[in-house]
mmCIF file of C-alpha atoms in Angstrom:
data_model
loop_
_atom_site.group_PDB
_atom_site.id
_atom_site.type_symbol
_atom_site.label_atom_id
_atom_site.label_comp_id
_atom_site.label_asym_id
_atom_site.label_seq_id
_atom_site.Cartn_x
_atom_site.Cartn_y
_atom_site.Cartn_z
ATOM 1 C CA MET A 1 0.000 0.000 0.000
ATOM 2 C CA SER A 2 1.282 3.357 -0.931
ATOM 3 C CA SER A 3 1.605 6.225 1.479
ATOM 4 C CA LYS A 4 1.580 8.761 -1.354
ATOM 5 C CA ILE A 5 -1.295 11.172 -1.568
ATOM 6 C CA HIS A 6 -3.025 10.633 -4.867
ATOM 7 C CA GLY A 7 -3.899 13.462 -7.188
ATOM 8 C CA THR A 8 -0.738 15.358 -6.461
ATOM 9 C CA GLY A 9 2.653 15.267 -7.949
ATOM 10 C CA HIS A 10 3.775 15.057 -11.482
ATOM 11 C CA GLY A 11 1.033 16.455 -13.733
ATOM 12 C CA ALA A 12 -2.011 16.321 -11.454
ATOM 13 C CA GLY A 13 -4.916 17.722 -13.460
ATOM 14 C CA ALA A 14 -2.782 18.089 -16.567
ATOM 15 C CA GLU A 15 -3.476 16.603 -19.990
ATOM 16 C CA PRO A 16 -2.017 13.159 -20.671
ATOM 17 C CA LYS A 17 1.365 13.189 -22.253
ATOM 18 C CA HIS A 18 0.778 10.286 -24.666
ATOM 19 C CA ALA A 19 -0.978 10.870 -27.998
ATOM 20 C CA ASP A 20 -2.868 7.555 -27.950
ATOM 21 C CA VAL A 21 -4.410 8.153 -24.472
ATOM 22 C CA SER A 22 -7.660 10.116 -24.328
ATOM 23 C CA PHE A 23 -10.235 10.923 -21.690
ATOM 24 C CA GLU A 24 -13.515 12.782 -21.263
ATOM 25 C CA PRO A 25 -13.221 16.133 -19.537
ATOM 26 C CA THR A 26 -16.507 15.502 -17.635
ATOM 27 C CA ASP A 27 -18.201 12.147 -17.189
ATOM 28 C CA VAL A 28 -21.798 13.279 -16.686
ATOM 29 C CA GLN A 29 -23.706 16.239 -18.028
ATOM 30 C CA ALA A 30 -26.321 16.825 -15.324
ATOM 31 C CA GLY A 31 -28.259 19.325 -17.423
ATOM 32 C CA THR A 32 -28.889 16.761 -20.156
ATOM 33 C CA ILE A 33 -30.177 14.207 -17.640
ATOM 34 C CA PHE A 34 -32.506 16.765 -16.034
ATOM 35 C CA LYS A 35 -33.860 17.766 -19.457
ATOM 36 C CA TYR A 36 -34.512 14.113 -20.274
ATOM 37 C CA LEU A 37 -36.286 13.490 -16.936
ATOM 38 C CA PHE A 38 -38.404 16.623 -17.382
ATOM 39 C CA THR A 39 -39.390 15.526 -20.910
ATOM 40 C CA LEU A 40 -40.235 12.049 -19.642
ATOM 41 C CA ALA A 41 -42.386 13.443 -16.814
ATOM 42 C CA MET A 42 -44.251 15.709 -19.236
ATOM 43 C CA ALA A 43 -44.886 12.759 -21.576
ATOM 44 C CA VAL A 44 -46.283 10.668 -18.705
ATOM 45 C CA ILE A 45 -48.562 13.496 -17.549
ATOM 46 C CA LEU A 46 -49.735 14.171 -21.119
ATOM 47 C CA SER A 47 -50.513 10.486 -21.718
ATOM 48 C CA TYR A 48 -52.507 10.383 -18.445
ATOM 49 C CA VAL A 49 -54.551 13.410 -19.537
ATOM 50 C CA VAL A 50 -55.221 11.825 -22.942
ATOM 51 C CA CYS A 51 -56.319 8.544 -21.318
ATOM 52 C CA VAL A 52 -58.726 10.327 -18.953
ATOM 53 C CA PHE A 53 -60.143 12.316 -21.882
ATOM 54 C CA VAL A 54 -60.652 9.156 -23.983
ATOM 55 C CA LEU A 55 -62.288 7.324 -21.063
ATOM 56 C CA ARG A 56 -64.751 10.140 -20.408
ATOM 57 C CA VAL A 57 -65.641 10.535 -24.081
ATOM 58 C CA THR A 58 -66.191 6.805 -24.648
ATOM 59 C CA THR A 59 -68.261 6.534 -21.464
ATOM 60 C CA ARG A 60 -70.452 9.440 -22.574
ATOM 61 C CA VAL A 61 -70.884 7.926 -26.056
ATOM 62 C CA ALA A 62 -71.747 4.513 -24.584
ATOM 63 C CA VAL A 63 -74.396 6.003 -22.281
ATOM 64 C CA GLN A 64 -75.956 8.009 -25.125
ATOM 65 C CA SER A 65 -76.045 5.087 -27.571
ATOM 66 C CA ASP A 66 -77.203 2.473 -25.048
ATOM 67 C CA THR A 67 -80.606 1.044 -25.917
ATOM 68 C CA PRO A 68 -83.206 0.619 -23.172
ATOM 69 C CA PRO A 69 -84.076 -2.928 -22.102
ATOM 70 C CA PRO A 70 -86.946 -4.635 -23.929
ATOM 71 C CA PRO A 71 -90.465 -4.157 -22.492
ATOM 72 C CA VAL A 72 -90.524 -7.694 -21.094
ATOM 73 C CA ARG A 73 -87.541 -6.933 -18.889
ATOM 74 C CA GLN A 74 -88.927 -3.540 -17.878
ATOM 75 C CA GLU A 75 -92.008 -5.308 -16.497
ATOM 76 C CA MET A 76 -89.797 -7.535 -14.334
ATOM 77 C CA GLY A 77 -88.722 -4.492 -12.374
ATOM 78 C CA LYS A 78 -85.311 -4.136 -10.839
ATOM 79 C CA ASP A 79 -84.732 -7.922 -10.608
ATOM 80 C CA PHE A 80 -84.066 -8.244 -14.358
ATOM 81 C CA LYS A 81 -80.476 -7.125 -13.772
ATOM 82 C CA VAL A 82 -79.929 -9.721 -11.052
ATOM 83 C CA MET A 83 -81.631 -12.764 -12.567
ATOM 84 C CA PRO A 84 -80.185 -14.331 -15.722
ATOM 85 C CA PRO A 85 -82.636 -15.224 -18.494
ATOM 86 C CA GLU A 86 -84.173 -18.686 -18.800
ATOM 87 C CA PRO A 87 -82.935 -21.416 -18.979
ATOM 88 C CA ARG A 88 -80.891 -20.919 -15.848
ATOM 89 C CA LEU A 89 -77.907 -23.157 -15.204
ATOM 90 C CA GLN A 90 -77.469 -25.035 -11.974
ATOM 91 C CA GLY A 91 -75.821 -23.010 -9.258
ATOM 92 C CA MET A 92 -77.030 -19.685 -10.696
ATOM 93 C CA PRO A 93 -79.438 -17.405 -8.837
ATOM 94 C CA GLY A 94 -83.033 -18.439 -9.311
ATOM 95 C CA HIS A 95 -82.250 -22.130 -9.810
ATOM 96 C CA GLY A 96 -83.586 -24.263 -6.977
ATOM 97 C CA ASN A 97 -81.330 -27.307 -7.261
ATOM 98 C CA ASP A 98 -77.889 -27.718 -5.770
ATOM 99 C CA PRO A 99 -75.471 -29.010 -8.453
ATOM 100 C CA GLN A 100 -73.345 -30.960 -5.972
ATOM 101 C CA ALA A 101 -76.425 -32.706 -4.531
ATOM 102 C CA ASP A 102 -77.617 -33.538 -8.070
ATOM 103 C CA MET A 103 -74.216 -35.008 -8.919
ATOM 104 C CA ARG A 104 -74.159 -37.113 -5.749
ATOM 105 C CA GLU A 105 -77.665 -38.410 -6.528
ATOM 106 C CA LYS A 106 -76.690 -39.284 -10.110
ATOM 107 C CA LEU A 107 -73.559 -41.125 -8.950
ATOM 108 C CA ARG A 108 -75.621 -43.047 -6.368
ATOM 109 C CA LEU A 109 -78.213 -44.080 -8.981
ATOM 110 C CA ASP A 110 -75.490 -45.091 -11.471
ATOM 111 C CA THR A 111 -73.711 -47.182 -8.850
ATOM 112 C CA GLU A 112 -76.968 -48.909 -7.884
ATOM 113 C CA GLU A 113 -77.728 -49.608 -11.558
ATOM 114 C CA ASN A 114 -74.203 -51.023 -12.149
ATOM 115 C CA ASP A 115 -74.464 -53.329 -9.124
ATOM 116 C CA LYS A 116 -77.999 -54.590 -9.844
ATOM 117 C CA ILE A 117 -78.731 -58.242 -10.571
ATOM 118 C CA GLY A 118 -81.863 -59.220 -12.480
ATOM 119 C CA TRP A 119 -83.462 -60.443 -15.678
ATOM 120 C CA ILE A 120 -83.663 -58.169 -18.683
ATOM 121 C CA ASP A 121 -85.405 -60.745 -20.931
ATOM 122 C CA ARG A 122 -86.080 -64.103 -19.232
ATOM 123 C CA ASN A 123 -87.343 -65.806 -22.420
ATOM 124 C CA ALA A 124 -84.183 -64.893 -24.341
ATOM 125 C CA GLY A 125 -81.944 -65.705 -21.376
ATOM 126 C CA ILE A 126 -80.560 -62.159 -21.032
ATOM 127 C CA ALA A 127 -79.682 -61.202 -17.463
ATOM 128 C CA GLN A 128 -78.069 -58.202 -15.857
ATOM 129 C CA ILE A 129 -75.105 -58.768 -13.538
ATOM 130 C CA PRO A 130 -72.791 -56.319 -11.772
ATOM 131 C CA VAL A 131 -70.159 -54.703 -14.007
ATOM 132 C CA LYS A 132 -67.248 -56.105 -11.976
ATOM 133 C CA ASP A 133 -68.544 -59.662 -12.419
ATOM 134 C CA ALA A 134 -69.133 -59.111 -16.151
ATOM 135 C CA MET A 135 -65.567 -57.854 -16.576
ATOM 136 C CA LYS A 136 -64.222 -60.958 -14.812
ATOM 137 C CA LEU A 137 -66.286 -63.270 -17.031
ATOM 138 C CA ILE A 138 -65.104 -61.551 -20.214
ATOM 139 C CA ALA A 139 -61.485 -61.673 -19.007
ATOM 140 C CA GLU A 140 -61.803 -65.431 -18.357
ATOM 141 C CA LYS A 141 -63.844 -66.522 -21.383
ATOM 142 C CA GLY A 142 -63.316 -63.716 -23.898
ATOM 143 C CA LEU A 143 -65.948 -61.932 -25.954
ATOM 144 C CA PRO A 144 -68.606 -64.068 -27.635
ATOM 145 C CA VAL A 145 -68.092 -64.639 -31.351
ATOM 146 C CA VAL A 146 -70.735 -63.076 -33.541
ATOM 147 C CA PRO A 147 -71.429 -64.990 -36.748
ATOM 148 C CA ALA A 148 -70.617 -63.105 -39.914
ATOM 149 C CA PRO A 149 -73.608 -62.003 -41.979
ATOM 150 C CA PRO A 150 -74.202 -64.083 -45.103
ATOM 151 C CA ALA A 151 -72.508 -62.680 -48.165
ATOM 152 C CA GLU A 152 -74.753 -61.140 -50.766
ATOM 153 C CA GLN A 153 -75.202 -63.309 -53.806
ATOM 154 C CA LYS A 154 -74.512 -61.858 -57.215
ATOM 155 C CA LYS A 155 -77.220 -62.132 -59.845
#
């Protein structure tokens, strides 16, 4: 570490002595930066004013060109804005059924139907068995072979 005081001595503040060495007299021009920041701030403020102007004009035009609701909806009173038109989907206001309860009921009925044992056509020998049992039978025996339809005869 040097004990010399820097910036003093041979040629402090003087131009470099070599022709191929150059430097900038000042690194930063503060005035240029302030002008740029001022221009940027003015552009931001101007764009805000333009946006507010466009929003107000388009809102005014939309209100003026908006058509009144049809007479059927005017008779409904203030509720026409709350209630969606028919047919209403499950879970929407005005629909009495709970979609989750309907789904649980459907799954219960499907499961009961898949596990049911009974005759579909006793005379033809067609019976209904649970799906799990039917899958086991098909895995053991394979699918039944369907006879091919008779070929059409040429005249």
